[in-house]
């Protein structure tokens, strides 16, 4: 409904032009008025790569028997290397976009869905107008033209629908895929490449007996977030990764709506992390398990060269506390209520409910053959320039964003999402470094409504400075803390109940609206999302 109002406003602006007074009152209207410019390519942007992404409703074979209705993105390279697009036939996932740092990219997004929609490039630092803000949603038959230069360093990014109030449903239906950026610095490291560099997109889904996706959330599931009972890897149930006796780079993305994973190898081997949201970290980090909240990425290194052929290894999600409201009670109830899926097309996890913070398999790996080559793990990966608090324009006074849930809504600083609703504390000067914090009941207890929130900011990546946990939540926090990776560049950070996370975020280069929100997609759609105006 809001969207319709916005569209009308946009049309109105388009025909009437906006006055200086209107801009002063609603600075973001300036953005909305730019919409016309993005339905056609601009003459002064010389693209190295041009692609077309078409969103369509199709049926694909996921299980034996009936095909599954999904919303799928189809990609086509119009200009540039054919490898720019890696289509994934038979998966609901959108194609993988393989980009190079420094490339100028033009993307024609064609919406052939009978729904309005827009795509956002999660983790990429692009101009506001190219960022997929919900106000740019297009209707059936319309095209949105994105143009941006890839400024990000090598890393695993992703893209997904960002449509006002229906992001969760649209991502769930299939509107999400990976973006892999590479650069010279990374290539020089000689990390496992080609088929030894494996993307692993982890999602949970629920299917009915006709193999159709189920997404009907009641109020309780909205508050806690949707949880499926079927783990999908790269859009497939029963996924087994066959590997050679050598080392691999596994790029993990948690593309789930709300599920948080605590991942550990079932043979007790530690997990070796080499990268996170914004690419490689300085040096490999080894931990007993690794946390992966919605929208986060982790790159793992694993060497199978000492494992006999036939070895099977499973990456499991193992139990942790503090995951859901009512101290875990709701997670259990929610899980039980998800129901059981019997019959054909069983995945590794079907026929069981998967409560958040439970114990269940996520990824199976099988060593199948000898390898003719191997690569060794570099002791140092990439240098990362640390940001310093003293360089923040607000070094003495952090911008704190309090997270809260009440009266069936999820709030940021007590506010819910609205288009064109920039408040004074949401205006940031361009080309500044800001000291910021997410406070999830560290200063004021959330009581029964204490929940984890994977918090995300659009635009440039940030660096985490510190985590503080209130005494009441320390025991629960200790069940996840060894699996946090706070080094390197981040765009999404898991903020547990009773926790405050401080970070430094640069706001360079681009003016306009950039969102900050919870990446629990049910929370996002409930309004746990706001815009910053960079000016
Ligand atoms: Cu991954 Cu605002 O999004
Ligand atoms: Cu994003
Ligand atoms: Cu949240």
Tab-separated table of C-alpha atoms in Angstrom, residues 3-484:
chain	number	residue	atom	x	y	z
A	3	UNK	CA	4.439	1.382	-2.251
A	4	UNK	CA	1.468	2.424	-4.275
A	5	UNK	CA	1.434	5.750	-2.531
A	6	UNK	CA	5.080	6.105	-3.279
A	7	UNK	CA	4.588	5.269	-6.913
A	8	UNK	CA	1.869	7.836	-7.209
A	9	UNK	CA	4.092	10.360	-5.560
A	10	UNK	CA	6.862	9.440	-7.936
A	11	UNK	CA	4.592	9.932	-10.947
A	12	UNK	CA	3.404	13.184	-9.537
A	13	UNK	CA	6.973	14.331	-9.120
A	14	UNK	CA	7.826	13.164	-12.568
A	15	UNK	CA	5.201	15.368	-14.150
A	16	UNK	CA	5.332	18.302	-11.816
A	17	UNK	CA	8.986	18.567	-10.987
A	18	UNK	CA	9.891	19.235	-7.381
A	19	UNK	CA	10.280	22.567	-5.753
A	20	UNK	CA	13.213	23.687	-3.652
A	21	UNK	CA	10.909	23.799	-0.649
A	22	UNK	CA	9.896	20.200	-1.185
A	23	UNK	CA	13.520	19.147	-1.380
A	24	UNK	CA	14.275	20.955	1.834
A	25	UNK	CA	11.400	19.271	3.631
A	26	UNK	CA	11.863	15.840	2.109
A	27	UNK	CA	15.444	15.599	0.931
A	28	UNK	CA	14.841	12.029	-0.196
A	29	UNK	CA	12.267	13.160	-2.756
A	30	UNK	CA	15.238	14.270	-4.751
A	31	UNK	CA	16.141	10.592	-4.999
A	32	UNK	CA	12.664	9.515	-5.942
A	33	UNK	CA	12.586	12.028	-8.731
A	34	UNK	CA	15.653	10.442	-10.278
A	35	UNK	CA	13.750	7.326	-11.193
A	36	UNK	CA	13.266	8.309	-14.818
A	37	UNK	CA	17.024	8.318	-15.304
A	38	UNK	CA	17.228	4.636	-14.467
A	39	UNK	CA	14.874	3.218	-17.032
A	40	UNK	CA	17.369	3.941	-19.823
A	41	UNK	CA	21.145	3.526	-20.033
A	42	UNK	CA	23.026	6.783	-19.670
A	43	UNK	CA	25.191	7.898	-22.580
A	44	UNK	CA	28.154	8.918	-20.463
A	45	UNK	CA	28.591	5.602	-18.649
A	46	UNK	CA	30.892	3.345	-20.660
A	47	UNK	CA	30.184	-0.162	-19.469
A	48	UNK	CA	32.840	-2.885	-19.636
A	49	UNK	CA	30.197	-5.463	-18.899
A	50	UNK	CA	26.505	-5.452	-19.726
A	51	UNK	CA	24.090	-8.038	-18.481
A	52	UNK	CA	20.381	-8.609	-18.521
A	53	UNK	CA	18.593	-10.155	-15.558
A	54	UNK	CA	15.003	-11.230	-16.063
A	55	UNK	CA	12.755	-12.150	-13.157
A	56	UNK	CA	10.110	-14.716	-14.022
A	57	UNK	CA	7.772	-17.164	-12.344
A	58	UNK	CA	8.729	-20.675	-13.497
A	59	UNK	CA	8.489	-24.295	-12.414
A	60	UNK	CA	11.702	-26.177	-11.747
A	61	UNK	CA	12.486	-29.765	-10.759
A	62	UNK	CA	13.682	-29.784	-7.131
A	63	UNK	CA	12.240	-33.097	-5.976
A	64	UNK	CA	11.084	-36.186	-7.825
A	65	UNK	CA	7.503	-35.736	-8.961
A	66	UNK	CA	5.880	-32.362	-9.253
A	67	UNK	CA	7.896	-29.345	-10.238
A	68	UNK	CA	8.157	-26.457	-7.813
A	69	UNK	CA	6.880	-22.977	-8.612
A	70	UNK	CA	9.612	-20.421	-7.907
A	71	UNK	CA	10.554	-16.900	-8.851
A	72	UNK	CA	13.754	-17.134	-10.769
A	73	UNK	CA	16.242	-14.691	-12.183
A	74	UNK	CA	17.609	-15.567	-15.625
A	75	UNK	CA	20.852	-13.961	-16.714
A	76	UNK	CA	22.313	-13.139	-20.115
A	77	UNK	CA	25.626	-11.460	-20.936
A	78	UNK	CA	25.147	-8.680	-23.491
A	79	UNK	CA	28.724	-7.433	-23.441
A	80	UNK	CA	31.926	-8.647	-21.807
A	81	UNK	CA	33.222	-12.063	-20.735
A	82	UNK	CA	30.632	-14.879	-20.995
A	83	UNK	CA	31.838	-16.060	-17.556
A	84	UNK	CA	30.278	-12.943	-16.029
A	85	UNK	CA	27.129	-14.977	-15.531
A	86	UNK	CA	27.015	-18.451	-14.084
A	87	UNK	CA	23.467	-19.688	-14.543
A	88	UNK	CA	22.288	-22.405	-12.184
A	89	UNK	CA	19.788	-24.507	-14.096
A	90	UNK	CA	17.410	-26.485	-11.892
A	91	UNK	CA	18.041	-24.256	-8.904
A	92	UNK	CA	15.758	-21.475	-7.773
A	93	UNK	CA	18.869	-19.410	-7.035
A	94	UNK	CA	19.588	-16.427	-9.221
A	95	UNK	CA	22.693	-16.736	-11.429
A	96	UNK	CA	26.087	-16.045	-9.923
A	97	UNK	CA	27.590	-12.779	-11.140
A	98	UNK	CA	31.369	-12.975	-11.550
A	99	UNK	CA	32.799	-9.473	-11.513
A	100	UNK	CA	36.247	-7.888	-11.397
A	101	UNK	CA	37.199	-4.973	-9.251
A	102	UNK	CA	37.279	-1.842	-11.412
A	103	UNK	CA	34.764	-3.113	-13.957
A	104	UNK	CA	31.998	-0.800	-15.030
A	105	UNK	CA	28.811	-2.780	-15.016
A	106	UNK	CA	25.435	-2.096	-16.565
A	107	UNK	CA	22.561	-4.335	-15.556
A	108	UNK	CA	19.155	-4.327	-17.211
A	109	UNK	CA	16.683	-5.712	-14.705
A	110	UNK	CA	13.500	-6.867	-16.404
A	111	UNK	CA	10.569	-7.656	-14.209
A	112	UNK	CA	8.273	-10.257	-15.721
A	113	UNK	CA	6.676	-11.131	-12.391
A	114	UNK	CA	3.139	-10.099	-11.644
A	115	UNK	CA	4.456	-8.205	-8.655
A	116	UNK	CA	6.558	-5.129	-8.115
A	117	UNK	CA	10.162	-5.809	-7.216
A	118	UNK	CA	13.694	-4.445	-7.112
A	119	UNK	CA	17.149	-6.009	-6.657
A	120	UNK	CA	19.826	-4.816	-4.227
A	121	UNK	CA	23.574	-5.589	-4.466
A	122	UNK	CA	24.320	-6.600	-0.891
A	123	UNK	CA	27.766	-5.508	0.249
A	124	UNK	CA	28.627	-3.516	-2.868
A	125	UNK	CA	29.475	0.151	-2.571
A	126	UNK	CA	27.384	1.715	-5.342
A	127	UNK	CA	25.600	5.053	-5.846
A	128	UNK	CA	22.344	5.423	-3.892
A	129	UNK	CA	20.251	5.326	-7.031
A	130	UNK	CA	21.852	2.019	-8.040
A	131	UNK	CA	21.467	0.389	-4.629
A	132	UNK	CA	18.005	-1.106	-5.038
A	133	UNK	CA	16.271	0.997	-2.423
A	134	UNK	CA	12.617	-0.178	-2.172
A	135	UNK	CA	11.423	3.157	-3.572
A	136	UNK	CA	12.803	2.089	-6.964
A	137	UNK	CA	10.631	-1.033	-7.218
A	138	UNK	CA	9.419	-1.659	-10.755
A	139	UNK	CA	6.221	-3.265	-11.953
A	140	UNK	CA	5.532	-6.097	-14.352
A	141	UNK	CA	6.938	-5.272	-17.779
A	142	UNK	CA	9.218	-2.505	-16.529
A	143	UNK	CA	13.002	-2.306	-16.728
A	144	UNK	CA	15.434	-0.759	-14.275
A	145	UNK	CA	18.917	0.045	-15.541
A	146	UNK	CA	21.712	-0.147	-12.987
A	147	UNK	CA	25.097	1.344	-13.705
A	148	UNK	CA	27.990	1.174	-11.312
A	149	UNK	CA	31.689	0.599	-11.045
A	150	UNK	CA	32.857	-2.303	-8.897
A	151	UNK	CA	34.769	-0.503	-6.143
A	152	UNK	CA	34.771	-3.416	-3.718
A	153	UNK	CA	37.754	-5.613	-3.080
A	154	UNK	CA	37.625	-9.287	-3.976
A	155	UNK	CA	35.043	-11.145	-1.962
A	156	UNK	CA	31.752	-12.956	-1.800
A	157	UNK	CA	28.784	-10.611	-2.052
A	158	UNK	CA	25.215	-11.304	-3.040
A	159	UNK	CA	22.093	-9.756	-4.453
A	160	UNK	CA	18.470	-10.124	-3.567
A	161	UNK	CA	15.014	-8.585	-3.781
A	162	UNK	CA	14.518	-5.562	-1.528
A	163	UNK	CA	10.869	-4.780	-2.144
A	164	UNK	CA	8.999	-2.880	0.559
A	165	UNK	CA	7.239	-5.212	3.020
A	166	UNK	CA	7.627	-8.304	0.798
A	167	UNK	CA	11.393	-8.815	0.769
A	168	UNK	CA	11.133	-11.992	2.873
A	169	UNK	CA	8.581	-13.610	0.585
A	170	UNK	CA	10.436	-12.587	-2.589
A	171	UNK	CA	13.842	-13.796	-1.412
A	172	UNK	CA	12.226	-17.012	-0.182
A	173	UNK	CA	10.658	-17.535	-3.609
A	174	UNK	CA	14.075	-17.379	-5.262
A	175	UNK	CA	15.104	-13.787	-5.856
A	176	UNK	CA	18.672	-14.064	-4.536
A	177	UNK	CA	22.068	-15.031	-5.921
A	178	UNK	CA	25.803	-14.626	-5.394
A	179	UNK	CA	28.170	-11.956	-6.619
A	180	UNK	CA	31.806	-13.019	-6.682
A	181	UNK	CA	34.274	-10.178	-7.067
A	182	UNK	CA	37.906	-10.916	-7.787
A	183	UNK	CA	40.936	-8.663	-8.023
A	184	UNK	CA	44.684	-8.883	-8.733
A	185	UNK	CA	45.689	-8.957	-5.096
A	186	UNK	CA	43.557	-12.002	-4.454
A	187	UNK	CA	44.593	-13.757	-7.658
A	188	UNK	CA	48.259	-13.417	-6.645
A	189	UNK	CA	47.636	-15.535	-3.551
A	190	UNK	CA	47.055	-18.718	-5.521
A	191	UNK	CA	44.113	-19.836	-3.410
A	192	UNK	CA	42.150	-22.837	-4.696
A	193	UNK	CA	40.357	-21.728	-7.851
A	194	UNK	CA	37.973	-23.106	-10.462
A	195	UNK	CA	36.193	-26.211	-9.233
A	196	UNK	CA	38.150	-26.019	-5.968
A	197	UNK	CA	36.506	-22.701	-5.126
A	198	UNK	CA	32.974	-23.706	-4.179
A	199	UNK	CA	30.064	-21.428	-3.335
A	200	UNK	CA	27.780	-22.811	-0.644
A	201	UNK	CA	24.494	-20.930	-0.280
A	202	UNK	CA	22.690	-22.155	2.836
A	203	UNK	CA	18.936	-21.644	3.128
A	204	UNK	CA	16.038	-23.264	4.907
A	205	UNK	CA	12.748	-23.899	3.187
A	206	UNK	CA	9.498	-25.667	3.794
A	207	UNK	CA	7.701	-27.665	1.098
A	208	UNK	CA	4.234	-29.152	1.071
A	209	UNK	CA	3.358	-32.631	-0.209
A	210	UNK	CA	3.010	-31.270	-3.735
A	211	UNK	CA	6.629	-30.046	-3.561
A	212	UNK	CA	5.502	-26.424	-3.369
A	213	UNK	CA	7.239	-23.820	-1.230
A	214	UNK	CA	5.300	-22.892	1.880
A	215	UNK	CA	5.573	-19.396	3.232
A	216	UNK	CA	2.712	-18.524	5.471
A	217	UNK	CA	3.909	-16.872	8.609
A	218	UNK	CA	1.670	-16.242	11.572
A	219	UNK	CA	2.339	-13.428	14.011
A	220	UNK	CA	4.614	-15.531	16.182
A	221	UNK	CA	6.710	-16.580	13.192
A	222	UNK	CA	6.921	-12.956	12.157
A	223	UNK	CA	8.276	-11.999	15.539
A	224	UNK	CA	10.850	-14.791	15.606
A	225	UNK	CA	11.434	-15.077	11.869
A	226	UNK	CA	10.515	-17.821	9.412
A	227	UNK	CA	12.119	-21.215	10.006
A	228	UNK	CA	11.934	-23.984	7.425
A	229	UNK	CA	12.354	-27.700	8.064
A	230	UNK	CA	14.469	-28.435	5.005
A	231	UNK	CA	18.054	-27.250	4.543
A	232	UNK	CA	18.881	-26.363	0.950
A	233	UNK	CA	22.427	-25.959	-0.367
A	234	UNK	CA	22.702	-23.972	-3.587
A	235	UNK	CA	18.981	-24.492	-4.025
A	236	UNK	CA	19.135	-28.285	-3.674
A	237	UNK	CA	18.013	-30.710	-0.985
A	238	UNK	CA	20.250	-33.757	-0.349
A	239	UNK	CA	23.272	-31.848	-1.524
A	240	UNK	CA	26.530	-33.768	-1.323
A	241	UNK	CA	29.746	-32.050	-2.341
A	242	UNK	CA	32.133	-34.526	-3.975
A	243	UNK	CA	35.754	-33.506	-3.356
A	244	UNK	CA	39.266	-34.537	-4.358
A	245	UNK	CA	42.089	-35.196	-1.900
A	246	UNK	CA	43.307	-31.602	-1.785
A	247	UNK	CA	42.451	-28.200	-0.350
A	248	UNK	CA	39.286	-26.233	-1.076
A	249	UNK	CA	37.940	-22.761	-0.621
A	250	UNK	CA	34.309	-22.867	0.471
A	251	UNK	CA	32.379	-19.619	0.194
A	252	UNK	CA	29.491	-19.785	2.625
A	253	UNK	CA	26.520	-17.452	2.379
A	254	UNK	CA	23.634	-17.650	4.793
A	255	UNK	CA	20.779	-16.801	2.432
A	256	UNK	CA	18.111	-17.876	4.929
A	257	UNK	CA	15.357	-15.510	5.966
A	258	UNK	CA	16.032	-15.756	9.694
A	259	UNK	CA	17.958	-18.890	10.616
A	260	UNK	CA	21.308	-18.502	12.367
A	261	UNK	CA	23.824	-21.347	12.022
A	262	UNK	CA	26.593	-22.467	14.360
A	263	UNK	CA	28.691	-24.567	12.019
A	264	UNK	CA	31.172	-27.249	13.014
A	265	UNK	CA	32.784	-30.225	11.235
A	266	UNK	CA	31.402	-33.440	12.674
A	267	UNK	CA	34.823	-35.119	12.922
A	268	UNK	CA	35.936	-32.517	15.447
A	269	UNK	CA	38.323	-30.717	13.067
A	270	UNK	CA	38.503	-26.998	13.742
A	271	UNK	CA	37.045	-24.593	11.225
A	272	UNK	CA	39.572	-22.464	9.331
A	273	UNK	CA	38.198	-19.103	8.248
A	274	UNK	CA	39.939	-17.096	5.528
A	275	UNK	CA	37.302	-14.546	4.627
A	276	UNK	CA	34.150	-12.827	5.711
A	277	UNK	CA	31.573	-10.354	4.307
A	278	UNK	CA	34.075	-8.005	2.699
A	279	UNK	CA	36.564	-10.565	1.400
A	280	UNK	CA	39.706	-12.155	2.780
A	281	UNK	CA	40.856	-11.417	6.315
A	282	UNK	CA	44.508	-10.703	7.176
A	283	UNK	CA	45.404	-14.207	8.181
A	284	UNK	CA	43.546	-17.485	8.588
A	285	UNK	CA	41.678	-17.893	11.872
A	286	UNK	CA	40.973	-21.259	13.411
A	287	UNK	CA	38.007	-21.847	15.695
A	288	UNK	CA	35.963	-24.770	17.043
A	289	UNK	CA	32.877	-23.631	15.113
A	290	UNK	CA	31.776	-20.605	13.124
A	291	UNK	CA	28.606	-18.536	13.495
A	292	UNK	CA	26.746	-17.583	10.321
A	293	UNK	CA	23.839	-15.163	10.686
A	294	UNK	CA	21.473	-14.281	7.817
A	295	UNK	CA	23.270	-12.395	5.018
A	296	UNK	CA	26.725	-13.055	6.470
A	297	UNK	CA	29.450	-14.719	4.453
A	298	UNK	CA	32.359	-16.828	5.654
A	299	UNK	CA	35.059	-18.291	3.497
A	300	UNK	CA	36.446	-21.539	4.827
A	301	UNK	CA	39.634	-23.345	3.976
A	302	UNK	CA	39.639	-27.095	4.204
A	303	UNK	CA	42.240	-29.633	3.174
A	304	UNK	CA	41.079	-33.165	2.382
A	305	UNK	CA	44.502	-34.446	1.271
A	306	UNK	CA	44.932	-36.625	4.365
A	307	UNK	CA	41.443	-38.059	4.243
A	308	UNK	CA	41.017	-41.525	2.715
A	309	UNK	CA	38.812	-41.833	-0.344
A	310	UNK	CA	35.285	-42.571	0.771
A	311	UNK	CA	35.506	-40.317	3.814
A	312	UNK	CA	32.281	-38.468	4.542
A	313	UNK	CA	32.328	-35.283	6.495
A	314	UNK	CA	29.400	-33.178	7.589
A	315	UNK	CA	29.226	-29.536	8.482
A	316	UNK	CA	26.557	-29.466	11.181
A	317	UNK	CA	24.748	-26.704	12.927
A	318	UNK	CA	25.241	-27.394	16.625
A	319	UNK	CA	23.265	-26.148	19.648
A	320	UNK	CA	23.544	-22.657	21.073
A	321	UNK	CA	21.533	-20.469	23.430
A	322	UNK	CA	19.971	-17.050	23.201
A	323	UNK	CA	18.600	-17.765	19.747
A	324	UNK	CA	14.984	-16.963	20.252
A	325	UNK	CA	12.462	-15.193	22.392
A	326	UNK	CA	11.531	-16.570	25.802
A	327	UNK	CA	14.998	-17.980	26.258
A	328	UNK	CA	14.664	-20.666	23.645
A	329	UNK	CA	11.154	-21.769	24.465
A	330	UNK	CA	9.729	-20.116	21.415
A	331	UNK	CA	12.359	-21.610	19.152
A	332	UNK	CA	11.324	-25.023	20.334
A	333	UNK	CA	7.652	-24.293	19.914
A	334	UNK	CA	8.155	-22.662	16.551
A	335	UNK	CA	10.164	-25.642	15.415
A	336	UNK	CA	7.523	-28.090	16.545
A	337	UNK	CA	4.841	-26.096	14.833
A	338	UNK	CA	6.628	-26.134	11.527
A	339	UNK	CA	5.121	-29.545	11.082
A	340	UNK	CA	6.568	-32.642	9.537
A	341	UNK	CA	7.024	-33.312	5.930
A	342	UNK	CA	6.781	-36.933	5.007
A	343	UNK	CA	6.418	-38.700	1.723
A	344	UNK	CA	8.662	-38.451	-1.256
A	345	UNK	CA	11.452	-36.057	-1.996
A	346	UNK	CA	12.956	-36.226	1.466
A	347	UNK	CA	16.022	-34.161	2.097
A	348	UNK	CA	18.676	-34.857	4.698
A	349	UNK	CA	16.614	-32.986	7.195
A	350	UNK	CA	13.021	-33.594	6.310
A	351	UNK	CA	10.614	-35.459	8.510
A	352	UNK	CA	12.025	-33.516	11.433
A	353	UNK	CA	11.613	-30.029	12.686
A	354	UNK	CA	14.689	-27.885	12.891
A	355	UNK	CA	14.446	-25.541	15.860
A	356	UNK	CA	16.736	-22.551	15.849
A	357	UNK	CA	19.774	-23.441	17.922
A	358	UNK	CA	19.154	-27.168	17.408
A	359	UNK	CA	21.512	-29.855	16.104
A	360	UNK	CA	21.193	-30.854	12.434
A	361	UNK	CA	23.327	-31.501	9.344
A	362	UNK	CA	23.870	-28.646	6.885
A	363	UNK	CA	26.449	-29.718	4.288
A	364	UNK	CA	27.731	-33.195	3.412
A	365	UNK	CA	31.107	-33.642	1.791
A	366	UNK	CA	32.469	-36.878	0.331
A	367	UNK	CA	36.088	-37.500	-0.644
A	368	UNK	CA	35.835	-39.235	-4.004
A	369	UNK	CA	39.199	-39.109	-5.771
A	370	UNK	CA	42.885	-38.307	-5.829
A	371	UNK	CA	44.023	-34.890	-6.892
A	372	UNK	CA	46.798	-33.943	-9.281
A	373	UNK	CA	47.547	-30.661	-7.561
A	374	UNK	CA	47.174	-28.961	-4.233
A	375	UNK	CA	47.544	-25.472	-2.868
A	376	UNK	CA	48.767	-24.607	0.574
A	377	UNK	CA	47.246	-22.135	2.943
A	378	UNK	CA	49.142	-18.831	2.927
A	379	UNK	CA	50.134	-17.668	6.420
A	380	UNK	CA	49.114	-14.130	5.458
A	381	UNK	CA	46.168	-13.377	3.217
A	382	UNK	CA	45.577	-9.674	2.560
A	383	UNK	CA	46.609	-6.612	4.535
A	384	UNK	CA	43.650	-4.733	6.009
A	385	UNK	CA	44.037	-1.100	6.905
A	386	UNK	CA	42.558	-0.659	10.357
A	387	UNK	CA	40.149	2.227	10.903
A	388	UNK	CA	40.776	4.320	14.019
A	389	UNK	CA	38.251	5.839	16.410
A	390	UNK	CA	40.266	9.058	16.486
A	391	UNK	CA	39.507	9.530	12.776
A	392	UNK	CA	35.734	9.398	13.285
A	393	UNK	CA	33.995	12.786	13.122
A	394	UNK	CA	31.982	11.700	16.183
A	395	UNK	CA	34.836	10.004	18.058
A	396	UNK	CA	33.439	11.112	21.435
A	397	UNK	CA	29.820	10.269	20.827
A	398	UNK	CA	28.912	7.102	18.989
A	399	UNK	CA	25.731	7.031	16.943
A	400	UNK	CA	23.870	4.323	18.791
A	401	UNK	CA	21.018	2.449	17.193
A	402	UNK	CA	18.860	0.668	19.749
A	403	UNK	CA	17.111	-2.473	18.618
A	404	UNK	CA	13.763	-3.343	20.118
A	405	UNK	CA	10.646	-5.356	19.562
A	406	UNK	CA	7.295	-4.532	20.982
A	407	UNK	CA	3.583	-4.432	20.193
A	408	UNK	CA	4.100	-6.739	17.242
A	409	UNK	CA	6.689	-4.497	15.690
A	410	UNK	CA	10.454	-4.396	15.383
A	411	UNK	CA	12.068	-1.011	15.812
A	412	UNK	CA	15.314	0.914	15.308
A	413	UNK	CA	15.691	3.763	17.791
A	414	UNK	CA	11.988	3.312	18.470
A	415	UNK	CA	11.024	3.854	14.840
A	416	UNK	CA	9.568	1.711	12.141
A	417	UNK	CA	10.366	1.948	8.421
A	418	UNK	CA	8.739	4.671	6.361
A	419	UNK	CA	9.741	5.995	2.994
A	420	UNK	CA	10.838	9.621	2.959
A	421	UNK	CA	11.058	9.844	6.734
A	422	UNK	CA	14.621	10.960	7.448
A	423	UNK	CA	15.051	12.166	11.027
A	424	UNK	CA	17.849	14.540	12.119
A	425	UNK	CA	19.921	11.719	13.650
A	426	UNK	CA	19.773	9.888	10.320
A	427	UNK	CA	21.599	12.558	8.340
A	428	UNK	CA	25.312	11.895	7.805
A	429	UNK	CA	27.905	14.056	6.082
A	430	UNK	CA	29.464	12.433	3.044
A	431	UNK	CA	33.159	11.461	3.209
A	432	UNK	CA	33.173	11.008	6.967
A	433	UNK	CA	34.011	8.113	9.219
A	434	UNK	CA	31.368	7.396	11.860
A	435	UNK	CA	31.636	5.613	15.180
A	436	UNK	CA	28.422	3.624	15.546
A	437	UNK	CA	26.880	0.975	17.747
A	438	UNK	CA	23.957	-1.434	17.753
A	439	UNK	CA	22.509	-1.830	21.233
A	440	UNK	CA	20.345	-4.927	21.629
A	441	UNK	CA	19.270	-4.589	25.231
A	442	UNK	CA	22.756	-3.984	26.631
A	443	UNK	CA	21.702	-0.810	28.406
A	444	UNK	CA	18.038	-1.600	28.846
A	445	UNK	CA	16.771	-5.137	29.188
A	446	UNK	CA	14.425	-6.425	26.470
A	447	UNK	CA	12.946	-9.004	28.822
A	448	UNK	CA	10.917	-11.582	26.937
A	449	UNK	CA	11.530	-9.850	23.628
A	450	UNK	CA	15.288	-10.354	23.641
A	451	UNK	CA	16.254	-11.764	20.251
A	452	UNK	CA	19.331	-11.903	18.052
A	453	UNK	CA	19.371	-9.392	15.193
A	454	UNK	CA	21.733	-9.680	12.212
A	455	UNK	CA	22.206	-5.977	11.524
A	456	UNK	CA	23.198	-4.750	8.064
A	457	UNK	CA	24.194	-1.393	6.618
A	458	UNK	CA	24.189	-0.563	2.930
A	459	UNK	CA	27.095	1.197	1.298
A	460	UNK	CA	30.665	0.762	2.363
A	461	UNK	CA	31.805	-2.039	4.601
A	462	UNK	CA	32.654	-1.405	8.243
A	463	UNK	CA	35.057	-2.659	10.910
A	464	UNK	CA	33.949	-4.018	14.277
A	465	UNK	CA	35.596	-2.338	17.265
A	466	UNK	CA	34.179	-4.131	20.269
A	467	UNK	CA	31.380	-6.226	21.725
A	468	UNK	CA	29.912	-5.740	25.182
A	469	UNK	CA	27.501	-8.204	26.768
A	470	UNK	CA	25.288	-7.516	29.764
A	471	UNK	CA	25.951	-9.884	32.704
A	472	UNK	CA	22.520	-11.534	32.402
A	473	UNK	CA	23.282	-12.715	28.878
A	474	UNK	CA	26.910	-13.768	29.287
A	475	UNK	CA	26.232	-17.465	29.729
A	476	UNK	CA	24.131	-17.648	26.564
A	477	UNK	CA	26.620	-15.487	24.688
A	478	UNK	CA	29.447	-17.838	25.640
A	479	UNK	CA	27.744	-20.541	23.539
A	480	UNK	CA	28.379	-18.531	20.355
A	481	UNK	CA	31.292	-16.213	21.103
A	482	UNK	CA	34.109	-18.496	19.950
A	483	UNK	CA	32.570	-18.618	16.480
A	484	UNK	CA	32.370	-14.889	15.792
